[in-house]
Amino acid sequence: MTNETAPLFTNPDRNLGMELVRATEAAAIRAAPWIGRGEKNLADGAAVDAMRKFLGTVDFDGVVVIGEGEKDEAPMLFNGEHVGTGNGGAFDIAVDPIDGTSLTATGRQNAVSVIAVSDRGTMYDPSAVFYMDKIVTGPEGLGVIDLDKPIAENIRALAKAKGVPVDQMVVAVLDRPRHKQLISDIRAAGAGTRLLLDGDVAGGINAAMPDSRIDMCVGTGGTPEGIITACAIKALGGLIQGRLAPKDSVERQRAIDAGHDLNRVLDQNDLVTGDNTYFVATGVTDGGLVAGVSRKNGFIRTESLVLRSHSGTQRRVVADHLESKWL
């Protein structure tokens, strides 16, 4: 037996994700008091402040390429903002201090705090096209799913690849008026739907997780969320395909001027070209991906998912934080 097949074992390196998780934990903890209080901007602001402070302690040279807003809209983490100590590797970073601010404000499930990271210059630049058509599956979808095909055909193909009847398939879709026909087509194909009120990052990742009840996530959602999801998909060995979907003629022309082919189907290797991605998510409210923040006996409990593509690792981090340290 040689060590040539196990380079990560013989020469282990640093897992940046295990440091980034402190930032998503902090964001989730600070957002938690706003759960169900109808103040999504205050929840988001608290999460942003906490995430920024903790990112400042991480030894890396991060540049936000997908942020929550522009610089003059502080406290949002803005595109072009430098985070980290400046020491260590250079990375692109995508942040969503709360994916699901409306879910947090209304006390509904599946709000998470998210950070995705990849080597500098590897994240796709959508040129301010904010929406894209997307489809996400686990590894069984590779070479099987095609965004250009009708949804019924994709459902049948994936069901065959997974070795399950079509009537056992569950497809996650954002519950939006634009998806009325899509939802009808999924049900007509014989599959069930899981309608998401918000938070298609969690929906997409659940579709790729091996122990999830969701088999596929489809629909038109945020382009930034698609790129964040791609970082996770590369660690899970799954599939994401997307196509830019400009919302109006201005966005369409901007994309064309930037050289984008609006008919092109992009996959995870187009959305993130490198093979060294990190994805970290901490639950704000309970959900299928991770549990939300809870308080008991003087401690605050968080649950996080940490994924890394280079090593192919999935870690669940359950942490108990002494509440008095957060007062």
mmCIF file of C-alpha atoms in Angstrom:
data_model
loop_
_atom_site.group_PDB
_atom_site.id
_atom_site.type_symbol
_atom_site.label_atom_id
_atom_site.label_comp_id
_atom_site.label_asym_id
_atom_site.label_seq_id
_atom_site.Cartn_x
_atom_site.Cartn_y
_atom_site.Cartn_z
ATOM 1 C CA MET A 1 0.000 0.000 0.000
ATOM 2 C CA THR A 2 1.360 3.441 -0.945
ATOM 3 C CA ASN A 3 0.514 6.945 0.184
ATOM 4 C CA GLU A 4 0.188 8.209 -3.402
ATOM 5 C CA THR A 5 -3.592 7.775 -3.344
ATOM 6 C CA ALA A 6 -4.038 9.687 -0.095
ATOM 7 C CA PRO A 7 -2.234 13.046 -0.443
ATOM 8 C CA LEU A 8 -4.628 14.799 1.947
ATOM 9 C CA PHE A 9 -3.850 12.242 4.621
ATOM 10 C CA THR A 10 -0.071 12.377 4.172
ATOM 11 C CA ASN A 11 0.050 16.156 3.786
ATOM 12 C CA PRO A 12 -2.962 17.654 5.572
ATOM 13 C CA ASP A 13 -3.535 21.371 5.183
ATOM 14 C CA ARG A 14 -5.528 24.020 6.984
ATOM 15 C CA ASN A 15 -9.315 23.973 6.699
ATOM 16 C CA LEU A 16 -10.356 27.595 6.416
ATOM 17 C CA GLY A 17 -13.981 26.576 6.844
ATOM 18 C CA MET A 18 -13.405 25.715 10.489
ATOM 19 C CA GLU A 19 -12.410 29.340 11.103
ATOM 20 C CA LEU A 20 -15.158 30.860 8.956
ATOM 21 C CA VAL A 21 -17.800 28.995 10.948
ATOM 22 C CA ARG A 22 -17.192 31.348 13.860
ATOM 23 C CA ALA A 23 -18.442 34.207 11.682
ATOM 24 C CA THR A 24 -21.666 32.457 10.660
ATOM 25 C CA GLU A 25 -22.254 31.349 14.255
ATOM 26 C CA ALA A 26 -21.881 34.947 15.435
ATOM 27 C CA ALA A 27 -24.226 36.243 12.732
ATOM 28 C CA ALA A 28 -26.870 33.650 13.605
ATOM 29 C CA ILE A 29 -26.627 34.339 17.341
ATOM 30 C CA ARG A 30 -27.000 38.090 16.864
ATOM 31 C CA ALA A 31 -29.929 37.631 14.497
ATOM 32 C CA ALA A 32 -31.763 35.215 16.804
ATOM 33 C CA PRO A 33 -33.344 37.857 19.110
ATOM 34 C CA TRP A 34 -35.136 39.262 16.037
ATOM 35 C CA ILE A 35 -36.780 35.962 15.058
ATOM 36 C CA GLY A 36 -40.518 36.461 14.678
ATOM 37 C CA ARG A 37 -40.438 40.177 15.470
ATOM 38 C CA GLY A 38 -41.237 41.433 11.982
ATOM 39 C CA GLU A 39 -38.031 43.471 11.636
ATOM 40 C CA LYS A 40 -36.047 41.834 8.859
ATOM 41 C CA ASN A 41 -33.723 44.814 8.329
ATOM 42 C CA LEU A 42 -32.784 44.948 12.002
ATOM 43 C CA ALA A 43 -32.156 41.189 11.994
ATOM 44 C CA ASP A 44 -29.998 41.494 8.887
ATOM 45 C CA GLY A 45 -28.083 44.472 10.279
ATOM 46 C CA ALA A 46 -27.274 42.604 13.495
ATOM 47 C CA ALA A 47 -26.056 39.601 11.500
ATOM 48 C CA VAL A 48 -23.929 41.746 9.179
ATOM 49 C CA ASP A 49 -22.206 43.541 12.059
ATOM 50 C CA ALA A 50 -21.357 40.277 13.793
ATOM 51 C CA MET A 51 -20.148 38.584 10.619
ATOM 52 C CA ARG A 52 -17.900 41.512 9.711
ATOM 53 C CA LYS A 53 -16.277 41.583 13.165
ATOM 54 C CA PHE A 54 -15.517 37.863 13.191
ATOM 55 C CA LEU A 55 -14.311 37.761 9.588
ATOM 56 C CA GLY A 56 -11.791 40.402 10.582
ATOM 57 C CA THR A 57 -10.052 37.847 12.814
ATOM 58 C CA VAL A 58 -9.589 35.158 10.144
ATOM 59 C CA ASP A 59 -6.119 34.733 8.625
ATOM 60 C CA PHE A 60 -6.897 35.142 4.945
ATOM 61 C CA ASP A 61 -7.044 37.860 2.307
ATOM 62 C CA GLY A 62 -10.717 37.907 1.368
ATOM 63 C CA VAL A 63 -12.488 40.177 -1.083
ATOM 64 C CA VAL A 64 -16.280 40.226 -1.120
ATOM 65 C CA VAL A 65 -17.394 39.600 -4.695
ATOM 66 C CA ILE A 66 -20.985 38.759 -3.778
ATOM 67 C CA GLY A 67 -22.256 40.899 -0.941
ATOM 68 C CA GLU A 68 -25.467 42.181 0.509
ATOM 69 C CA GLY A 69 -25.211 45.741 -0.781
ATOM 70 C CA GLU A 70 -23.097 48.668 -1.845
ATOM 71 C CA LYS A 71 -20.685 50.601 0.326
ATOM 72 C CA ASP A 72 -22.979 53.585 0.888
ATOM 73 C CA GLU A 73 -25.653 51.271 2.276
ATOM 74 C CA ALA A 74 -23.735 50.312 5.425
ATOM 75 C CA PRO A 75 -23.830 48.157 7.498
ATOM 76 C CA MET A 76 -24.086 45.756 4.555
ATOM 77 C CA LEU A 77 -20.982 43.829 3.518
ATOM 78 C CA PHE A 78 -20.351 45.417 0.143
ATOM 79 C CA ASN A 79 -18.826 44.210 -3.108
ATOM 80 C CA GLY A 80 -15.106 44.937 -3.121
ATOM 81 C CA GLU A 81 -14.808 45.049 0.668
ATOM 82 C CA HIS A 82 -11.654 43.410 2.026
ATOM 83 C CA VAL A 83 -12.136 41.064 4.963
ATOM 84 C CA GLY A 84 -9.758 39.006 7.065
ATOM 85 C CA THR A 85 -6.357 39.868 8.487
ATOM 86 C CA GLY A 86 -4.755 40.058 5.033
ATOM 87 C CA ASN A 87 -2.425 37.194 5.921
ATOM 88 C CA GLY A 88 -2.638 33.833 4.207
ATOM 89 C CA GLY A 89 -4.280 32.881 0.925
ATOM 90 C CA ALA A 90 -6.208 35.190 -1.401
ATOM 91 C CA PHE A 91 -9.878 34.303 -1.805
ATOM 92 C CA ASP A 92 -13.140 35.435 -3.334
ATOM 93 C CA ILE A 93 -15.900 35.495 -0.753
ATOM 94 C CA ALA A 94 -19.668 35.447 -1.083
ATOM 95 C CA VAL A 95 -21.696 36.321 1.991
ATOM 96 C CA ASP A 96 -25.321 36.230 2.977
ATOM 97 C CA PRO A 97 -25.490 37.020 6.693
ATOM 98 C CA ILE A 98 -29.102 35.835 6.599
ATOM 99 C CA ASP A 99 -30.388 33.867 3.634
ATOM 100 C CA GLY A 100 -34.057 34.226 4.501
ATOM 101 C CA THR A 101 -34.510 37.582 6.223
ATOM 102 C CA SER A 102 -38.273 37.349 5.747
ATOM 103 C CA LEU A 103 -38.221 33.861 7.249
ATOM 104 C CA THR A 104 -36.386 35.250 10.267
ATOM 105 C CA ALA A 105 -38.757 38.186 10.655
ATOM 106 C CA THR A 106 -41.813 35.924 10.543
ATOM 107 C CA GLY A 107 -40.321 33.101 12.607
ATOM 108 C CA ARG A 108 -40.480 30.565 9.787
ATOM 109 C CA GLN A 109 -38.074 27.728 9.061
ATOM 110 C CA ASN A 110 -34.920 27.497 6.917
ATOM 111 C CA ALA A 111 -33.192 30.849 7.573
ATOM 112 C CA VAL A 112 -29.410 30.385 7.595
ATOM 113 C CA SER A 113 -26.275 32.499 7.806
ATOM 114 C CA VAL A 114 -23.968 31.665 4.897
ATOM 115 C CA ILE A 115 -20.395 32.213 3.725
ATOM 116 C CA ALA A 116 -18.924 30.698 0.546
ATOM 117 C CA VAL A 117 -15.250 31.040 -0.379
ATOM 118 C CA SER A 118 -13.087 30.071 -3.338
ATOM 119 C CA ASP A 119 -9.615 30.943 -4.618
ATOM 120 C CA ARG A 120 -9.195 34.514 -5.876
ATOM 121 C CA GLY A 121 -10.635 35.101 -9.328
ATOM 122 C CA THR A 122 -12.656 31.880 -9.529
ATOM 123 C CA MET A 123 -16.215 33.082 -8.807
ATOM 124 C CA TYR A 124 -18.440 33.875 -11.774
ATOM 125 C CA ASP A 125 -19.273 37.532 -12.416
ATOM 126 C CA PRO A 126 -22.938 37.769 -13.462
ATOM 127 C CA SER A 127 -22.624 41.480 -14.388
ATOM 128 C CA ALA A 128 -25.503 42.526 -12.131
ATOM 129 C CA VAL A 129 -28.016 40.063 -13.591
ATOM 130 C CA PHE A 130 -29.794 39.240 -10.371
ATOM 131 C CA TYR A 131 -31.814 36.176 -11.419
ATOM 132 C CA MET A 132 -31.104 32.886 -13.093
ATOM 133 C CA ASP A 133 -33.011 29.716 -13.962
ATOM 134 C CA LYS A 134 -31.560 26.892 -11.869
ATOM 135 C CA ILE A 135 -31.743 23.171 -11.296
ATOM 136 C CA VAL A 136 -29.851 21.375 -8.502
ATOM 137 C CA THR A 137 -29.482 17.661 -7.733
ATOM 138 C CA GLY A 138 -27.148 15.243 -6.025
ATOM 139 C CA PRO A 139 -24.460 13.191 -7.834
ATOM 140 C CA GLU A 140 -27.092 11.052 -9.547
ATOM 141 C CA GLY A 141 -27.980 14.029 -11.740
ATOM 142 C CA LEU A 142 -24.555 14.233 -13.383
ATOM 143 C CA GLY A 143 -24.876 13.424 -17.075
ATOM 144 C CA VAL A 144 -28.617 12.911 -16.589
ATOM 145 C CA ILE A 145 -30.161 16.337 -15.947
ATOM 146 C CA ASP A 146 -30.388 19.022 -18.625
ATOM 147 C CA LEU A 147 -31.814 22.463 -17.881
ATOM 148 C CA ASP A 148 -32.963 22.725 -21.506
ATOM 149 C CA LYS A 149 -35.243 19.692 -21.144
ATOM 150 C CA PRO A 150 -38.834 19.815 -19.840
ATOM 151 C CA ILE A 151 -39.104 19.363 -16.081
ATOM 152 C CA ALA A 152 -41.133 16.152 -16.449
ATOM 153 C CA GLU A 153 -38.352 14.588 -18.524
ATOM 154 C CA ASN A 154 -35.743 15.596 -15.941
ATOM 155 C CA ILE A 155 -37.820 14.176 -13.105
ATOM 156 C CA ARG A 156 -38.217 10.832 -14.868
ATOM 157 C CA ALA A 157 -34.512 10.675 -15.738
ATOM 158 C CA LEU A 158 -33.426 11.450 -12.190
ATOM 159 C CA ALA A 159 -35.891 8.976 -10.714
ATOM 160 C CA LYS A 160 -34.449 6.273 -12.984
ATOM 161 C CA ALA A 161 -30.881 7.197 -12.001
ATOM 162 C CA LYS A 162 -31.805 7.054 -8.303
ATOM 163 C CA GLY A 163 -33.753 3.831 -8.711
ATOM 164 C CA VAL A 164 -36.978 5.170 -7.221
ATOM 165 C CA PRO A 165 -40.515 5.558 -8.573
ATOM 166 C CA VAL A 166 -41.451 8.984 -9.889
ATOM 167 C CA ASP A 167 -44.224 9.274 -7.305
ATOM 168 C CA GLN A 168 -41.578 9.190 -4.558
ATOM 169 C CA MET A 169 -39.665 12.131 -5.996
ATOM 170 C CA VAL A 170 -39.810 15.463 -4.142
ATOM 171 C CA VAL A 171 -38.927 18.695 -5.933
ATOM 172 C CA ALA A 172 -38.259 21.954 -4.071
ATOM 173 C CA VAL A 173 -39.456 25.188 -5.674
ATOM 174 C CA LEU A 174 -39.669 28.765 -4.420
ATOM 175 C CA ASP A 175 -43.346 29.579 -3.869
ATOM 176 C CA ARG A 176 -43.638 32.476 -6.303
ATOM 177 C CA PRO A 177 -46.278 33.453 -8.899
ATOM 178 C CA ARG A 178 -43.680 33.016 -11.642
ATOM 179 C CA HIS A 179 -43.483 29.313 -10.782
ATOM 180 C CA LYS A 180 -47.196 28.542 -11.091
ATOM 181 C CA GLN A 181 -46.795 26.610 -14.350
ATOM 182 C CA LEU A 182 -43.600 24.911 -13.177
ATOM 183 C CA ILE A 183 -45.310 23.658 -10.017
ATOM 184 C CA SER A 184 -48.234 22.397 -12.078
ATOM 185 C CA ASP A 185 -45.860 20.574 -14.461
ATOM 186 C CA ILE A 186 -43.989 18.903 -11.577
ATOM 187 C CA ARG A 187 -47.214 17.601 -10.093
ATOM 188 C CA ALA A 188 -48.518 16.510 -13.500
ATOM 189 C CA ALA A 189 -45.336 14.441 -13.914
ATOM 190 C CA GLY A 190 -46.294 12.544 -10.754
ATOM 191 C CA ALA A 191 -43.755 14.051 -8.350
ATOM 192 C CA GLY A 192 -44.430 15.923 -5.140
ATOM 193 C CA THR A 193 -43.425 19.511 -4.417
ATOM 194 C CA ARG A 194 -41.794 21.154 -1.433
ATOM 195 C CA LEU A 195 -42.691 24.830 -1.711
ATOM 196 C CA LEU A 196 -40.101 27.181 -0.240
ATOM 197 C CA LEU A 197 -41.195 30.525 1.153
ATOM 198 C CA ASP A 198 -37.652 31.842 0.820
ATOM 199 C CA GLY A 199 -34.039 30.683 1.019
ATOM 200 C CA ASP A 200 -33.213 28.743 -2.132
ATOM 201 C CA VAL A 201 -29.613 28.189 -0.963
ATOM 202 C CA ALA A 202 -30.848 25.745 1.684
ATOM 203 C CA GLY A 203 -33.255 24.227 -0.843
ATOM 204 C CA GLY A 204 -30.508 23.611 -3.385
ATOM 205 C CA ILE A 205 -28.088 22.122 -0.890
ATOM 206 C CA ASN A 206 -30.773 19.875 0.566
ATOM 207 C CA ALA A 207 -31.343 18.535 -2.954
ATOM 208 C CA ALA A 208 -27.695 17.465 -3.115
ATOM 209 C CA MET A 209 -27.332 16.052 0.407
ATOM 210 C CA PRO A 210 -27.271 12.237 0.501
ATOM 211 C CA ASP A 211 -29.742 11.875 3.383
ATOM 212 C CA SER A 212 -32.216 14.569 2.293
ATOM 213 C CA ARG A 213 -35.847 13.971 1.404
ATOM 214 C CA ILE A 214 -35.567 16.549 -1.402
ATOM 215 C CA ASP A 215 -34.406 15.106 -4.732
ATOM 216 C CA MET A 216 -34.241 18.243 -6.873
ATOM 217 C CA CYS A 217 -34.496 22.012 -6.532
ATOM 218 C CA VAL A 218 -35.651 24.021 -9.552
ATOM 219 C CA GLY A 219 -36.889 27.442 -10.569
ATOM 220 C CA THR A 220 -35.822 31.024 -11.072
ATOM 221 C CA GLY A 221 -33.924 32.474 -8.135
ATOM 222 C CA GLY A 222 -31.045 34.743 -7.245
ATOM 223 C CA THR A 223 -27.830 34.547 -9.256
ATOM 224 C CA PRO A 224 -25.698 35.265 -6.145
ATOM 225 C CA GLU A 225 -27.440 32.383 -4.367
ATOM 226 C CA GLY A 226 -26.662 30.174 -7.361
ATOM 227 C CA ILE A 227 -22.943 30.916 -7.088
ATOM 228 C CA ILE A 228 -23.005 30.330 -3.319
ATOM 229 C CA THR A 229 -24.805 27.039 -3.889
ATOM 230 C CA ALA A 230 -22.202 26.017 -6.489
ATOM 231 C CA CYS A 231 -19.475 26.255 -3.835
ATOM 232 C CA ALA A 232 -21.376 23.719 -1.760
ATOM 233 C CA ILE A 233 -22.261 21.503 -4.724
ATOM 234 C CA LYS A 234 -18.588 21.123 -5.613
ATOM 235 C CA ALA A 235 -17.982 19.682 -2.149
ATOM 236 C CA LEU A 236 -21.015 17.383 -2.364
ATOM 237 C CA GLY A 237 -20.241 16.039 -5.836
ATOM 238 C CA GLY A 238 -23.658 17.114 -7.080
ATOM 239 C CA LEU A 239 -24.953 19.140 -9.990
ATOM 240 C CA ILE A 240 -26.131 22.693 -10.482
ATOM 241 C CA GLN A 241 -27.070 24.141 -13.847
ATOM 242 C CA GLY A 242 -28.119 27.720 -14.389
ATOM 243 C CA ARG A 243 -28.922 30.219 -17.103
ATOM 244 C CA LEU A 244 -28.985 33.982 -16.619
ATOM 245 C CA ALA A 245 -32.542 35.355 -16.593
ATOM 246 C CA PRO A 246 -32.482 39.169 -16.926
ATOM 247 C CA LYS A 247 -35.546 40.761 -15.377
ATOM 248 C CA ASP A 248 -35.811 43.553 -17.945
ATOM 249 C CA SER A 249 -34.269 44.997 -21.103
ATOM 250 C CA VAL A 250 -31.736 47.036 -19.122
ATOM 251 C CA GLU A 251 -30.321 43.963 -17.407
ATOM 252 C CA ARG A 252 -30.395 42.047 -20.672
ATOM 253 C CA GLN A 253 -28.381 44.700 -22.492
ATOM 254 C CA ARG A 254 -25.937 44.988 -19.598
ATOM 255 C CA ALA A 255 -25.315 41.244 -19.753
ATOM 256 C CA ILE A 256 -24.857 41.296 -23.527
ATOM 257 C CA ASP A 257 -22.463 44.252 -23.279
ATOM 258 C CA ALA A 258 -20.447 42.270 -20.707
ATOM 259 C CA GLY A 259 -20.114 39.419 -23.189
ATOM 260 C CA HIS A 260 -22.554 36.947 -21.629
ATOM 261 C CA ASP A 261 -24.315 34.378 -23.796
ATOM 262 C CA LEU A 262 -27.824 34.425 -22.350
ATOM 263 C CA ASN A 263 -28.599 31.023 -23.895
ATOM 264 C CA ARG A 264 -25.629 29.321 -22.277
ATOM 265 C CA VAL A 265 -26.243 26.763 -19.539
ATOM 266 C CA LEU A 266 -23.677 27.163 -16.777
ATOM 267 C CA ASP A 267 -22.723 24.346 -14.420
ATOM 268 C CA GLN A 268 -20.883 24.284 -11.096
ATOM 269 C CA ASN A 269 -17.505 24.458 -12.850
ATOM 270 C CA ASP A 270 -18.558 27.605 -14.702
ATOM 271 C CA LEU A 271 -20.023 29.291 -11.625
ATOM 272 C CA VAL A 272 -16.895 28.499 -9.585
ATOM 273 C CA THR A 273 -13.891 27.536 -11.682
ATOM 274 C CA GLY A 274 -11.569 26.452 -8.864
ATOM 275 C CA ASP A 275 -11.544 23.185 -6.926
ATOM 276 C CA ASN A 276 -10.849 24.691 -3.526
ATOM 277 C CA THR A 277 -14.208 25.917 -2.271
ATOM 278 C CA TYR A 278 -15.588 26.285 1.228
ATOM 279 C CA PHE A 279 -19.220 26.561 2.210
ATOM 280 C CA VAL A 280 -20.352 27.333 5.742
ATOM 281 C CA ALA A 281 -23.939 27.687 6.954
ATOM 282 C CA THR A 282 -25.267 28.160 10.482
ATOM 283 C CA GLY A 283 -28.958 27.849 11.231
ATOM 284 C CA VAL A 284 -30.832 30.950 12.334
ATOM 285 C CA THR A 285 -34.221 29.244 12.466
ATOM 286 C CA ASP A 286 -34.838 25.490 12.417
ATOM 287 C CA GLY A 287 -34.826 23.831 9.019
ATOM 288 C CA GLY A 288 -34.082 20.728 7.022
ATOM 289 C CA LEU A 289 -30.430 21.682 6.509
ATOM 290 C CA VAL A 290 -29.437 22.707 10.050
ATOM 291 C CA ALA A 291 -31.144 23.427 13.360
ATOM 292 C CA GLY A 292 -31.684 27.032 14.387
ATOM 293 C CA VAL A 293 -30.286 28.939 17.341
ATOM 294 C CA SER A 294 -31.633 27.770 20.692
ATOM 295 C CA ARG A 295 -31.120 28.850 24.293
ATOM 296 C CA LYS A 296 -31.160 26.586 27.344
ATOM 297 C CA ASN A 297 -29.643 26.586 30.821
ATOM 298 C CA GLY A 298 -27.395 29.571 30.201
ATOM 299 C CA PHE A 299 -26.032 28.341 26.863
ATOM 300 C CA ILE A 300 -26.723 29.239 23.235
ATOM 301 C CA ARG A 301 -26.596 26.259 20.875
ATOM 302 C CA THR A 302 -25.808 26.572 17.172
ATOM 303 C CA GLU A 303 -25.625 23.979 14.426
ATOM 304 C CA SER A 304 -23.501 24.522 11.323
ATOM 305 C CA LEU A 305 -22.641 22.703 8.114
ATOM 306 C CA VAL A 306 -19.054 23.054 6.862
ATOM 307 C CA LEU A 307 -18.188 21.766 3.377
ATOM 308 C CA ARG A 308 -14.888 21.755 1.512
ATOM 309 C CA SER A 309 -14.458 20.639 -2.075
ATOM 310 C CA HIS A 310 -10.691 19.996 -2.049
ATOM 311 C CA SER A 311 -10.970 17.342 0.646
ATOM 312 C CA GLY A 312 -14.565 16.337 -0.061
ATOM 313 C CA THR A 313 -15.490 16.704 3.595
ATOM 314 C CA GLN A 314 -18.833 17.435 5.202
ATOM 315 C CA ARG A 315 -18.807 18.437 8.836
ATOM 316 C CA ARG A 316 -21.636 19.253 11.196
ATOM 317 C CA VAL A 317 -20.564 21.505 14.022
ATOM 318 C CA VAL A 318 -22.787 21.733 17.080
ATOM 319 C CA ALA A 319 -21.509 24.382 19.484
ATOM 320 C CA ASP A 320 -22.696 25.498 22.906
ATOM 321 C CA HIS A 321 -21.812 29.124 23.656
ATOM 322 C CA LEU A 322 -21.931 30.474 27.212
ATOM 323 C CA GLU A 323 -24.746 32.992 27.016
ATOM 324 C CA SER A 324 -23.139 35.452 29.415
ATOM 325 C CA LYS A 325 -20.328 35.998 26.898
ATOM 326 C CA TRP A 326 -22.861 37.282 24.353
ATOM 327 C CA LEU A 327 -24.726 39.753 26.571
#
